[in-house]
Short mmCIF file of C-alpha atoms in Angstrom, two decimals:
data_model
loop_
_atom_site.label_atom_id
_atom_site.label_comp_id
_atom_site.label_asym_id
_atom_site.label_seq_id
_atom_site.Cartn_x
_atom_site.Cartn_y
_atom_site.Cartn_z
CA UNK A 1 -0.14 0.08 -0.02
CA UNK A 2 2.68 2.56 1.12
CA UNK A 3 4.98 1.06 -1.77
CA UNK A 4 2.07 2.24 -4.36
CA UNK A 5 1.05 5.33 -2.66
CA UNK A 6 4.44 6.71 -2.78
CA UNK A 7 4.90 5.41 -6.39
CA UNK A 8 1.82 7.46 -7.30
CA UNK A 9 2.83 10.54 -5.42
CA UNK A 10 6.27 10.78 -6.69
CA UNK A 11 4.59 11.25 -10.08
CA UNK A 12 2.48 14.12 -8.62
CA UNK A 13 5.28 15.93 -6.88
CA UNK A 14 7.59 16.00 -9.75
CA UNK A 15 5.47 15.16 -12.90
CA UNK A 16 7.78 17.31 -15.33
CA UNK A 17 10.49 15.13 -14.36
CA UNK A 18 8.74 11.77 -14.55
CA UNK A 19 6.85 12.67 -17.76
CA UNK A 20 10.20 13.41 -19.54
CA UNK A 21 12.01 9.98 -18.48
CA UNK A 22 8.70 8.59 -19.55
CA UNK A 23 9.10 10.73 -22.87
CA UNK A 24 12.95 9.45 -23.20
CA UNK A 25 12.05 5.74 -22.88
CA UNK A 26 9.11 6.36 -25.13
CA UNK A 27 11.30 7.99 -27.70
CA UNK A 28 13.92 5.37 -27.45
CA UNK A 29 11.42 2.49 -27.77
CA UNK A 30 9.82 4.34 -30.95
CA UNK A 31 12.98 3.82 -32.73
CA UNK A 32 12.59 0.13 -32.06
CA UNK A 33 9.19 0.17 -32.99
CA UNK A 34 9.83 1.74 -36.36
CA UNK A 35 12.31 -0.67 -37.16
CA UNK A 36 9.67 -3.68 -35.90
CA UNK A 37 7.44 -2.14 -38.54
CA UNK A 38 9.86 -1.74 -41.29
CA UNK A 39 11.54 -5.45 -40.64
CA UNK A 40 7.95 -7.06 -40.20
CA UNK A 41 6.71 -5.73 -43.59
CA UNK A 42 10.25 -6.56 -45.42
CA UNK A 43 9.65 -10.08 -44.11
CA UNK A 44 6.19 -10.36 -45.18
CA UNK A 45 7.23 -8.84 -48.48
CA UNK A 46 10.06 -11.48 -48.88
CA UNK A 47 7.42 -14.56 -47.63
CA UNK A 48 5.08 -13.54 -50.51
CA UNK A 49 7.86 -13.67 -52.91
CA UNK A 50 8.94 -17.17 -51.51
CA UNK A 51 5.48 -18.46 -51.36
CA UNK A 52 5.62 -18.48 -55.36
CA UNK A 53 8.63 -20.94 -55.03
CA UNK A 54 7.06 -24.32 -56.32
CA UNK A 55 8.65 -27.39 -58.30
CA UNK A 56 6.81 -28.37 -61.39
CA UNK A 57 7.20 -32.16 -62.41
CA UNK A 58 6.07 -32.26 -65.84
CA UNK A 59 4.60 -35.69 -66.50
CA UNK A 60 4.92 -38.18 -69.87
CA UNK A 61 2.08 -38.83 -71.78
CA UNK A 62 2.30 -42.10 -71.34
CA UNK A 63 1.64 -42.16 -67.73
CA UNK A 64 -1.33 -43.99 -66.08
CA UNK A 65 -3.57 -42.35 -63.82
CA UNK A 66 -2.89 -44.67 -60.79
CA UNK A 67 0.45 -43.98 -60.83
CA UNK A 68 0.40 -40.62 -61.15
CA UNK A 69 -2.18 -40.32 -57.96
CA UNK A 70 0.25 -42.72 -56.07
CA UNK A 71 2.96 -40.60 -56.63
CA UNK A 72 1.06 -37.55 -55.68
CA UNK A 73 0.41 -39.08 -52.44
CA UNK A 74 3.73 -39.89 -52.12
CA UNK A 75 5.00 -36.68 -52.69
CA UNK A 76 2.15 -35.12 -50.10
CA UNK A 77 3.35 -37.27 -47.47
CA UNK A 78 7.04 -35.50 -47.51
CA UNK A 79 6.80 -33.59 -43.97
CA UNK A 80 8.44 -30.47 -45.95
CA UNK A 81 5.47 -30.65 -48.82
CA UNK A 82 2.45 -28.14 -48.02
CA UNK A 83 0.58 -29.55 -51.33
CA UNK A 84 0.86 -31.39 -54.43
CA UNK A 85 -1.63 -30.26 -57.25
CA UNK A 86 -2.30 -32.04 -60.65
CA UNK A 87 -2.64 -29.69 -63.75
CA UNK A 88 -4.04 -32.34 -66.39
CA UNK A 89 -3.31 -31.47 -70.03
CA UNK A 90 -6.58 -30.08 -70.56
CA UNK A 91 -5.91 -27.46 -67.24
CA UNK A 92 -2.65 -26.67 -68.78
CA UNK A 93 -3.76 -25.56 -72.13
CA UNK A 94 -6.83 -23.44 -70.38
CA UNK A 95 -4.19 -21.67 -68.18
CA UNK A 96 -2.04 -21.01 -71.01
CA UNK A 97 -4.75 -19.76 -73.36
CA UNK A 98 -5.61 -17.31 -70.02
CA UNK A 99 -2.19 -16.08 -69.09
CA UNK A 100 -0.77 -15.99 -72.56
CA UNK A 101 -3.49 -14.27 -74.26
CA UNK A 102 -1.18 -12.96 -77.07
CA UNK A 103 -0.78 -16.70 -78.21
CA UNK A 104 -4.40 -17.18 -78.11
CA UNK A 105 -4.67 -18.24 -81.88
CA UNK A 106 -1.87 -20.31 -81.46
CA UNK A 107 -3.73 -22.46 -78.63
CA UNK A 108 -6.97 -22.20 -80.15
CA UNK A 109 -6.29 -23.65 -83.09
CA UNK A 110 -4.71 -27.20 -82.04
CA UNK A 111 -5.51 -30.45 -83.20
CA UNK A 112 -3.62 -31.89 -80.49
CA UNK A 113 -3.02 -30.76 -77.12
CA UNK A 114 1.20 -30.82 -76.83
CA UNK A 115 1.23 -29.23 -73.34
CA UNK A 116 2.02 -31.85 -70.61
CA UNK A 117 0.20 -32.52 -67.31
CA UNK A 118 2.40 -31.93 -64.06
CA UNK A 119 2.22 -31.87 -60.85
CA UNK A 120 3.13 -28.64 -58.71
CA UNK A 121 4.56 -29.15 -55.66
CA UNK A 122 4.15 -26.38 -53.04
CA UNK A 123 6.62 -26.59 -49.73
CA UNK A 124 5.54 -25.35 -46.43
CA UNK A 125 6.94 -22.14 -45.09
CA UNK A 126 10.20 -22.16 -43.78
CA UNK A 127 11.44 -25.07 -45.92
CA UNK A 128 11.91 -23.26 -49.29
CA UNK A 129 15.76 -23.13 -48.81
CA UNK A 130 17.71 -24.29 -51.83
CA UNK A 131 18.78 -27.64 -50.52
CA UNK A 132 15.25 -28.66 -49.60
CA UNK A 133 13.80 -27.52 -53.36
CA UNK A 134 16.65 -29.43 -54.78
CA UNK A 135 15.78 -32.68 -52.47
CA UNK A 136 12.37 -32.68 -53.52
CA UNK A 137 12.94 -31.92 -56.90
CA UNK A 138 15.09 -34.91 -56.74
CA UNK A 139 12.73 -36.88 -55.18
CA UNK A 140 9.70 -36.17 -57.90
CA UNK A 141 12.37 -36.86 -61.17
CA UNK A 142 12.85 -40.62 -59.56
CA UNK A 143 9.39 -41.28 -60.81
CA UNK A 144 10.08 -42.89 -64.31
CA UNK A 145 6.95 -41.20 -65.53
CA UNK A 146 8.31 -37.76 -64.97
CA UNK A 147 9.74 -36.29 -67.94
CA UNK A 148 11.24 -32.92 -66.20
CA UNK A 149 11.45 -31.19 -62.96
CA UNK A 150 11.66 -27.63 -63.25
CA UNK A 151 11.79 -24.87 -60.07
CA UNK A 152 13.95 -22.19 -61.17
CA UNK A 153 17.58 -22.83 -59.27
CA UNK A 154 19.15 -19.52 -59.99
CA UNK A 155 16.02 -17.42 -58.65
CA UNK A 156 15.57 -19.71 -55.31
CA UNK A 157 19.33 -19.32 -54.63
CA UNK A 158 19.18 -15.62 -54.94
CA UNK A 159 15.84 -15.34 -52.78
CA UNK A 160 17.63 -17.19 -49.97
CA UNK A 161 20.71 -15.02 -50.21
CA UNK A 162 18.68 -12.18 -50.01
CA UNK A 163 16.41 -13.49 -46.85
CA UNK A 164 19.78 -14.55 -45.27
CA UNK A 165 21.39 -11.09 -45.59
CA UNK A 166 17.96 -9.61 -44.43
CA UNK A 167 18.01 -11.77 -41.42
CA UNK A 168 21.36 -10.91 -40.23
CA UNK A 169 20.96 -7.15 -40.96
CA UNK A 170 17.91 -7.05 -38.97
CA UNK A 171 19.38 -8.81 -36.07
CA UNK A 172 22.38 -6.91 -35.84
CA UNK A 173 20.37 -3.33 -36.62
CA UNK A 174 17.76 -4.77 -34.12
CA UNK A 175 20.48 -5.38 -31.46
CA UNK A 176 21.98 -2.21 -32.06
CA UNK A 177 18.71 -0.51 -31.64
CA UNK A 178 17.67 -2.30 -28.48
CA UNK A 179 21.04 -1.45 -27.03
CA UNK A 180 20.76 2.21 -27.72
CA UNK A 181 17.22 2.13 -26.55
CA UNK A 182 18.94 0.53 -23.34
CA UNK A 183 21.49 3.02 -22.72
CA UNK A 184 18.86 5.96 -23.29
CA UNK A 185 16.06 4.28 -20.45
CA UNK A 186 19.13 3.64 -18.36
CA UNK A 187 20.20 7.55 -18.54
CA UNK A 188 16.74 8.96 -18.22
CA UNK A 189 16.05 6.46 -15.16
CA UNK A 190 19.27 7.54 -13.87
CA UNK A 191 18.18 11.17 -14.31
CA UNK A 192 15.08 10.84 -12.16
CA UNK A 193 16.84 8.54 -9.54
CA UNK A 194 19.75 11.21 -9.18
CA UNK A 195 17.12 13.99 -8.75
CA UNK A 196 15.90 11.78 -5.75
CA UNK A 197 18.95 10.85 -4.28
CA UNK A 198 18.76 13.20 -1.15
CA UNK A 199 15.49 11.27 -0.07
CA UNK A 200 16.85 7.81 -0.71
CA UNK A 201 19.79 8.67 1.91
CA UNK A 202 17.17 10.32 4.10
CA UNK A 203 15.09 7.27 4.14
CA UNK A 204 18.49 5.13 5.02
CA UNK A 205 19.72 7.72 7.63
CA UNK A 206 15.99 7.49 9.56
CA UNK A 207 16.42 3.64 9.59
CA UNK A 208 14.44 2.37 6.62
CA UNK A 209 15.19 -1.03 5.39
CA UNK A 210 16.70 -1.08 1.37
CA UNK A 211 13.70 -3.15 0.24
CA UNK A 212 11.08 -0.41 1.68
CA UNK A 213 12.99 2.42 0.18
CA UNK A 214 13.65 0.41 -3.39
CA UNK A 215 10.07 -0.88 -3.67
CA UNK A 216 8.46 2.44 -4.38
CA UNK A 217 11.24 3.35 -7.14
CA UNK A 218 10.58 0.02 -8.82
CA UNK A 219 7.05 0.46 -9.20
CA UNK A 220 7.82 3.98 -10.47
CA UNK A 221 10.06 2.56 -12.90
CA UNK A 222 7.62 -0.03 -14.07
CA UNK A 223 5.15 2.81 -14.67
CA UNK A 224 7.71 4.92 -16.37
CA UNK A 225 8.52 2.11 -18.67
CA UNK A 226 4.83 1.36 -19.46
CA UNK A 227 3.80 4.50 -19.94
CA UNK A 228 6.85 4.93 -22.18
CA UNK A 229 6.27 2.01 -23.83
CA UNK A 230 2.58 2.85 -24.42
CA UNK A 231 3.85 6.17 -25.79
CA UNK A 232 6.20 4.27 -28.29
CA UNK A 233 3.03 2.15 -29.45
CA UNK A 234 1.06 5.27 -30.33
CA UNK A 235 3.85 6.91 -32.32
CA UNK A 236 4.36 3.71 -34.16
CA UNK A 237 1.08 3.15 -34.90
CA UNK A 238 0.56 6.90 -35.72
CA UNK A 239 3.65 6.42 -38.18
CA UNK A 240 1.66 3.33 -39.80
CA UNK A 241 -1.22 4.64 -40.21
CA UNK A 242 -0.10 7.66 -41.97
CA UNK A 243 2.33 5.37 -44.36
CA UNK A 244 -0.61 2.97 -44.73
CA UNK A 245 -3.34 6.38 -45.45
CA UNK A 246 -1.16 8.49 -47.52
CA UNK A 247 1.71 6.37 -49.04
CA UNK A 248 1.36 2.67 -49.63
CA UNK A 249 -0.06 -0.44 -48.45
CA UNK A 250 1.73 -1.90 -45.20
CA UNK A 251 0.80 -4.29 -42.50
CA UNK A 252 0.74 -3.63 -38.43
CA UNK A 253 3.12 -5.35 -36.49
CA UNK A 254 2.09 -8.94 -34.88
CA UNK A 255 0.32 -8.18 -31.55
CA UNK A 256 2.57 -10.45 -29.73
CA UNK A 257 5.65 -7.85 -30.71
CA UNK A 258 3.38 -4.76 -29.45
CA UNK A 259 2.96 -6.82 -25.99
CA UNK A 260 6.69 -7.87 -26.22
CA UNK A 261 7.72 -3.90 -26.55
CA UNK A 262 5.48 -3.16 -23.61
CA UNK A 263 6.84 -5.80 -21.51
CA UNK A 264 10.55 -5.11 -22.19
CA UNK A 265 9.79 -1.25 -21.17
CA UNK A 266 8.05 -1.90 -17.99
CA UNK A 267 10.96 -4.85 -17.25
CA UNK A 268 13.84 -2.77 -18.23
CA UNK A 269 12.19 0.43 -16.42
CA UNK A 270 11.94 -1.71 -13.32
CA UNK A 271 15.50 -3.20 -13.93
CA UNK A 272 17.28 0.25 -14.53
CA UNK A 273 15.88 2.04 -11.79
CA UNK A 274 17.03 -1.09 -9.58
CA UNK A 275 20.47 -0.48 -10.66
CA UNK A 276 19.98 3.16 -10.17
CA UNK A 277 18.67 3.11 -6.73
CA UNK A 278 21.53 0.54 -5.27
CA UNK A 279 24.10 2.96 -5.92
CA UNK A 280 22.95 5.29 -3.75
CA UNK A 281 21.46 2.84 -1.24
CA UNK A 282 25.16 1.96 -1.02
CA UNK A 283 26.63 5.14 -0.09
CA UNK A 284 24.80 5.82 3.30
CA UNK B 9 26.28 4.26 24.42
CA UNK B 10 29.23 5.74 21.67
CA UNK B 11 32.62 4.12 21.61
CA UNK B 12 35.45 4.41 19.30
CA UNK B 13 38.08 1.81 20.02
CA UNK B 14 41.60 2.84 18.45
CA UNK B 15 39.69 3.87 15.17
CA UNK B 16 41.49 4.79 12.17
CA UNK B 17 39.81 5.64 8.67
CA UNK B 18 42.06 5.65 5.85
CA UNK B 19 41.20 6.80 2.25
CA UNK B 20 43.22 5.37 -0.78
CA UNK B 21 45.57 8.51 -1.60
CA UNK B 22 44.19 10.87 0.72
CA UNK B 23 45.69 9.84 3.79
CA UNK B 24 44.15 9.29 7.22
CA UNK B 25 40.90 11.05 8.14
CA UNK B 26 40.93 9.63 11.64
CA UNK B 27 44.24 8.12 13.18
CA UNK B 28 43.68 6.08 16.41
CA UNK B 29 40.95 8.10 18.04
CA UNK B 30 39.12 6.58 21.39
CA UNK B 31 36.54 8.00 23.39
CA UNK B 32 33.65 6.80 25.06
CA UNK B 33 30.26 8.95 25.40
CA UNK B 34 28.13 7.64 28.05
CA UNK B 35 24.36 7.38 28.09
CA UNK B 36 22.85 10.82 29.40
CA UNK B 37 26.12 12.47 28.31
CA UNK B 38 26.45 15.90 26.18
CA UNK B 39 29.43 16.26 24.13
CA UNK B 40 31.11 18.75 21.47
CA UNK B 41 32.97 17.28 18.90
CA UNK B 42 35.17 20.13 17.63
CA UNK B 43 37.93 20.79 15.06
CA UNK B 44 38.69 22.95 12.01
CA UNK B 45 37.24 21.89 8.68
CA UNK B 46 38.95 18.84 7.84
CA UNK B 47 39.97 17.50 11.00
CA UNK B 48 37.72 14.44 11.01
CA UNK B 49 34.29 15.19 12.26
CA UNK B 50 31.86 14.60 9.82
CA UNK B 51 34.02 11.13 9.48
CA UNK B 52 33.79 10.33 12.99
CA UNK B 53 29.98 10.87 13.13
CA UNK B 54 30.08 8.84 9.43
CA UNK B 55 31.42 5.94 11.63
CA UNK B 56 29.03 6.06 14.23
CA UNK B 57 25.93 5.92 12.30
CA UNK B 58 27.80 3.10 10.33
CA UNK B 59 27.32 5.01 6.76
CA UNK B 60 31.19 4.12 6.79
CA UNK B 61 33.57 1.39 8.31
CA UNK B 62 37.00 2.05 10.26
CA UNK B 63 39.93 0.74 8.38
CA UNK B 64 41.32 -0.02 11.64
CA UNK B 65 39.90 -0.33 15.22
CA UNK B 66 36.01 -0.28 16.20
CA UNK B 67 33.16 1.65 16.97
CA UNK B 68 30.17 0.80 19.23
CA UNK B 69 27.06 2.59 19.24
CA UNK B 70 24.24 1.34 21.48
CA UNK B 71 25.26 -2.07 21.35
CA UNK B 72 26.12 -2.55 17.95
CA UNK B 73 29.49 -3.05 16.98
CA UNK B 74 31.03 -2.24 13.11
CA UNK B 75 32.73 -5.57 13.67
CA UNK B 76 29.59 -7.42 13.84
CA UNK B 77 26.88 -5.46 11.93
CA UNK B 78 26.32 -6.19 8.16
CA UNK B 79 25.29 -3.41 5.77
CA UNK B 80 22.07 -5.16 5.76
CA UNK B 81 21.51 -4.92 9.31
CA UNK B 82 22.30 -1.18 9.77
CA UNK B 83 18.71 0.06 9.62
CA UNK B 84 18.67 -1.58 13.13
CA UNK B 85 21.12 0.52 14.57
CA UNK B 86 20.02 3.66 12.45
CA UNK B 87 16.64 3.31 14.18
CA UNK B 88 18.03 3.95 17.66
CA UNK B 89 20.41 7.09 16.75
CA UNK B 90 18.73 10.32 15.45
CA UNK B 91 20.73 12.36 13.27
CA UNK B 92 20.61 16.08 12.25
CA UNK B 93 22.53 17.78 9.52
CA UNK B 94 23.60 21.54 9.04
CA UNK B 95 21.65 21.86 5.70
CA UNK B 96 18.43 19.77 7.59
CA UNK B 97 18.04 17.52 4.77
CA UNK B 98 14.30 17.76 4.74
CA UNK B 99 12.11 16.39 1.82
CA UNK B 100 11.44 19.54 -0.13
CA UNK B 101 8.01 18.44 -1.71
CA UNK B 102 6.21 17.68 1.51
CA UNK B 103 4.91 19.59 4.70
CA UNK B 104 6.83 19.36 8.04
CA UNK B 105 4.10 16.90 9.28
CA UNK B 106 4.59 14.49 6.43
CA UNK B 107 8.73 14.97 7.14
CA UNK B 108 8.37 13.62 10.28
CA UNK B 109 5.65 10.83 9.46
CA UNK B 110 7.53 9.83 6.98
CA UNK B 111 10.40 9.03 9.39
CA UNK B 112 7.77 6.77 11.04
CA UNK B 113 6.50 5.28 8.09
CA UNK B 114 9.67 3.66 7.04
CA UNK B 115 9.88 2.11 10.17
CA UNK B 116 6.45 0.51 9.76
CA UNK B 117 4.78 1.99 12.43
CA UNK B 118 0.95 1.65 12.04
CA UNK B 119 -0.51 4.39 9.76
CA UNK B 120 -3.24 5.21 12.51
CA UNK B 121 -0.46 6.34 15.03
CA UNK B 122 1.40 8.17 12.51
CA UNK B 123 -0.41 11.17 12.62
CA UNK B 124 -0.96 11.87 16.10
CA UNK B 125 2.77 10.90 16.87
CA UNK B 126 4.15 13.23 13.98
CA UNK B 127 2.29 16.15 15.58
CA UNK B 128 3.41 15.55 19.13
CA UNK B 129 6.91 15.40 18.13
CA UNK B 130 6.41 18.71 16.45
CA UNK B 131 4.60 20.03 19.42
CA UNK B 132 7.54 18.91 21.32
CA UNK B 133 10.03 20.88 18.89
CA UNK B 134 7.63 23.86 19.38
CA UNK B 135 6.56 23.87 15.53
CA UNK B 136 3.15 22.61 15.66
CA UNK B 137 1.59 25.50 14.33
CA UNK B 138 3.65 25.15 11.41
CA UNK B 139 2.77 21.55 10.76
CA UNK B 140 0.90 22.14 7.35
CA UNK B 141 3.66 24.26 5.83
CA UNK B 142 5.62 23.12 3.17
CA UNK B 143 9.28 22.43 4.27
CA UNK B 144 10.68 25.02 1.96
CA UNK B 145 8.56 27.69 3.32
CA UNK B 146 9.79 27.14 6.91
CA UNK B 147 12.88 29.55 8.02
CA UNK B 148 16.48 27.75 8.66
CA UNK B 149 15.53 27.52 12.47
CA UNK B 150 12.15 25.96 11.84
CA UNK B 151 13.61 23.43 9.33
CA UNK B 152 16.01 22.74 11.74
CA UNK B 153 13.24 21.82 14.62
CA UNK B 154 11.78 19.58 11.88
CA UNK B 155 14.80 17.67 11.03
CA UNK B 156 15.08 17.23 15.03
CA UNK B 157 11.32 16.24 15.15
CA UNK B 158 12.27 13.72 12.64
CA UNK B 159 15.39 12.21 14.44
CA UNK B 160 13.50 11.70 17.46
CA UNK B 161 10.69 10.05 15.55
CA UNK B 162 12.23 6.54 16.55
CA UNK B 163 13.09 7.52 20.59
CA UNK B 164 16.39 7.44 19.58
CA UNK B 165 18.94 7.04 22.96
CA UNK B 166 21.57 8.94 20.94
CA UNK B 167 21.18 12.35 19.01
CA UNK B 168 24.01 12.88 16.14
CA UNK B 169 24.42 16.11 14.94
CA UNK B 170 26.50 17.25 12.33
CA UNK B 171 27.14 21.35 12.39
CA UNK B 172 23.26 21.55 13.20
CA UNK B 173 23.33 25.17 13.78
CA UNK B 174 26.14 26.12 10.72
CA UNK B 175 23.01 27.73 8.96
CA UNK B 176 21.39 29.32 11.63
CA UNK B 177 21.53 33.03 12.87
CA UNK B 178 21.97 33.69 16.93
CA UNK B 179 18.67 33.33 17.84
CA UNK B 180 17.56 30.14 15.89
CA UNK B 181 21.26 28.60 17.52
CA UNK B 182 20.04 29.59 21.10
CA UNK B 183 16.27 27.82 20.51
CA UNK B 184 17.95 24.67 18.95
CA UNK B 185 20.61 24.63 21.54
CA UNK B 186 18.15 24.76 24.14
CA UNK B 187 16.06 22.13 22.52
CA UNK B 188 19.10 19.80 22.45
CA UNK B 189 19.52 20.44 26.22
CA UNK B 190 16.20 19.54 26.97
CA UNK B 191 16.73 16.11 24.87
CA UNK B 192 19.46 15.69 26.98
CA UNK B 193 17.83 16.23 30.15
CA UNK B 194 15.43 13.42 29.20
CA UNK B 195 18.24 11.38 29.32
CA UNK B 196 19.36 11.04 25.33
CA UNK B 197 23.23 11.12 24.47
CA UNK B 198 23.74 14.23 22.50
CA UNK B 199 26.92 14.22 20.31
CA UNK B 200 27.27 17.61 18.20
CA UNK B 201 30.23 18.29 15.50
CA UNK B 202 30.62 21.58 15.37
CA UNK B 203 33.71 24.24 14.50
CA UNK B 204 32.08 26.97 16.30
CA UNK B 205 34.51 27.41 19.50
CA UNK B 206 32.15 30.53 20.70
CA UNK B 207 29.08 28.13 20.59
CA UNK B 208 31.43 25.54 22.71
CA UNK B 209 32.45 27.96 25.48
CA UNK B 210 28.86 29.04 25.81
CA UNK B 211 27.83 25.60 27.17
CA UNK B 212 30.33 24.86 29.66
CA UNK B 213 28.69 21.96 31.22
CA UNK B 214 28.88 19.83 27.72
CA UNK B 215 32.10 17.47 27.30
CA UNK B 216 34.56 18.83 24.60
CA UNK B 217 36.19 16.30 22.27
CA UNK B 218 38.93 18.47 19.61
CA UNK B 219 39.92 16.75 16.65
CA UNK B 220 43.04 17.86 14.62
CA UNK B 221 44.21 16.29 11.57
CA UNK B 222 42.33 13.32 12.18
CA UNK B 223 43.88 12.82 15.88
CA UNK B 224 42.01 13.33 19.37
CA UNK B 225 43.98 16.32 20.69
CA UNK B 226 41.85 17.27 23.77
CA UNK B 227 39.26 15.72 25.88
CA UNK B 228 37.75 18.03 28.49
CA UNK B 229 36.81 14.89 30.53
CA UNK B 230 40.28 13.71 30.51
CA UNK B 231 41.74 17.19 31.17
CA UNK B 232 39.52 17.73 34.23
CA UNK B 233 40.69 14.34 35.70
CA UNK B 234 44.03 14.93 35.09
CA UNK B 235 43.66 18.47 36.78
CA UNK B 236 42.22 16.98 39.77
CA UNK B 237 44.75 14.04 40.14
CA UNK B 238 47.62 17.27 39.85
CA UNK B 239 45.51 19.21 42.39
CA UNK B 240 45.36 15.95 44.92
CA UNK B 241 49.05 15.59 44.35
CA UNK B 242 49.93 19.18 45.00
CA UNK B 243 47.32 19.42 48.13
CA UNK B 244 49.09 15.76 49.40
CA UNK B 245 52.68 16.96 49.27
CA UNK B 246 51.51 20.42 50.82
CA UNK B 247 49.89 18.64 53.71
CA UNK B 248 52.65 16.37 53.96
CA UNK B 249 55.39 19.24 53.58
#
């Protein structure tokens, strides 16, 4: 009760100081929020490109229907395979007519359908790396009635390299941003605690136990961190809204990321306060 | 009550702030700790309320020894020792009453009794009418009275004061000294550090301990004992001759 009352009173006694530290925490986390927004959207863009990775196994005209269906079932049973679609010769022709209208007459006047049937294999998300694509393609090639297997090897390699660079850059930059934010939050909290070091020392001198002194500060640190986190969330959402409304379509960050941001702001607020208070507790 | 036994406090690169100092202040005693700036007065007070520890020797205060009291247990000692500073050290955003009540709250006193007790303490130091005033609105003398009321909150047996009249005018100084003597009359030991020898001379009943460059160079109690021994000796030899 005393802890909570003192923490709230501290905000009321020096609203400018506590507001300023919450704002510093908010701005520091806002930078992290913007980074998260950019990373999330880049990741989504890469994933949407990755979804187009598919292995197409062309079937000889002589293949029997039952062996095609068996192959389809076997491929579907592979753990990395998400789906296998059978495109019949007729469907292939239909797709060609639709997707390639410039060759419309060529496909219309045919006496015999020259296009082969095929099995289109889609891989699960996270299993679209070049090695897996190569392995599944090799597996499909084992069937004697499969004439050829295509998957755009060069394209898959480039995409995967891009993904790795993106992942590494995001990790390094994310860690750097988080560290900068941590330093700023730490400094903001230290300033707030420094302004009240006398209070800590007086409490020590009149016989307060360390825990009794520390608790209201920790609650205050948690509130500052939470307020900063909420401010960062609001600023990030504002940026998202402006970009979405006036520039181009972007996706909002996942709810768990936002939750993690709030939680880390709060936890770090508590942690940094604990460290700052400890310094003064040891002085008297 | 307060005992320093061969206490030395040495700071790395700065030499000895206290050098082999020993004295014993008994229950109900009133003592001045005098000396120039830098003579070691504040270091001695810090050692007594265990904000600092001796490099050599031992301090004993109200049954707590510097050798056996860990940092975690210091709060127990602090509740038996009141402390008053030259700069009052009141919490600026609070009233006189809140400053005193807060010292009771930190000890976990029941909230129901805190208000009345804080008011009683302010009455004791003659500041009941200013209970609702903010600390910063009070005069120096009044602020020091609030600080004394706060120091008395835990009913200490010892009152330590570091230059408590250093920032006060003559009238306020007289008032604070009267208050200290009243508390002393109630049985409280008072140890007051001051460099103001004029003030010391105005209170001949008090014991005087003088520090110089970290050494205890004068103790009025020992001087009186030695003087009386010399007088006895002289009288004895006169009687014998």
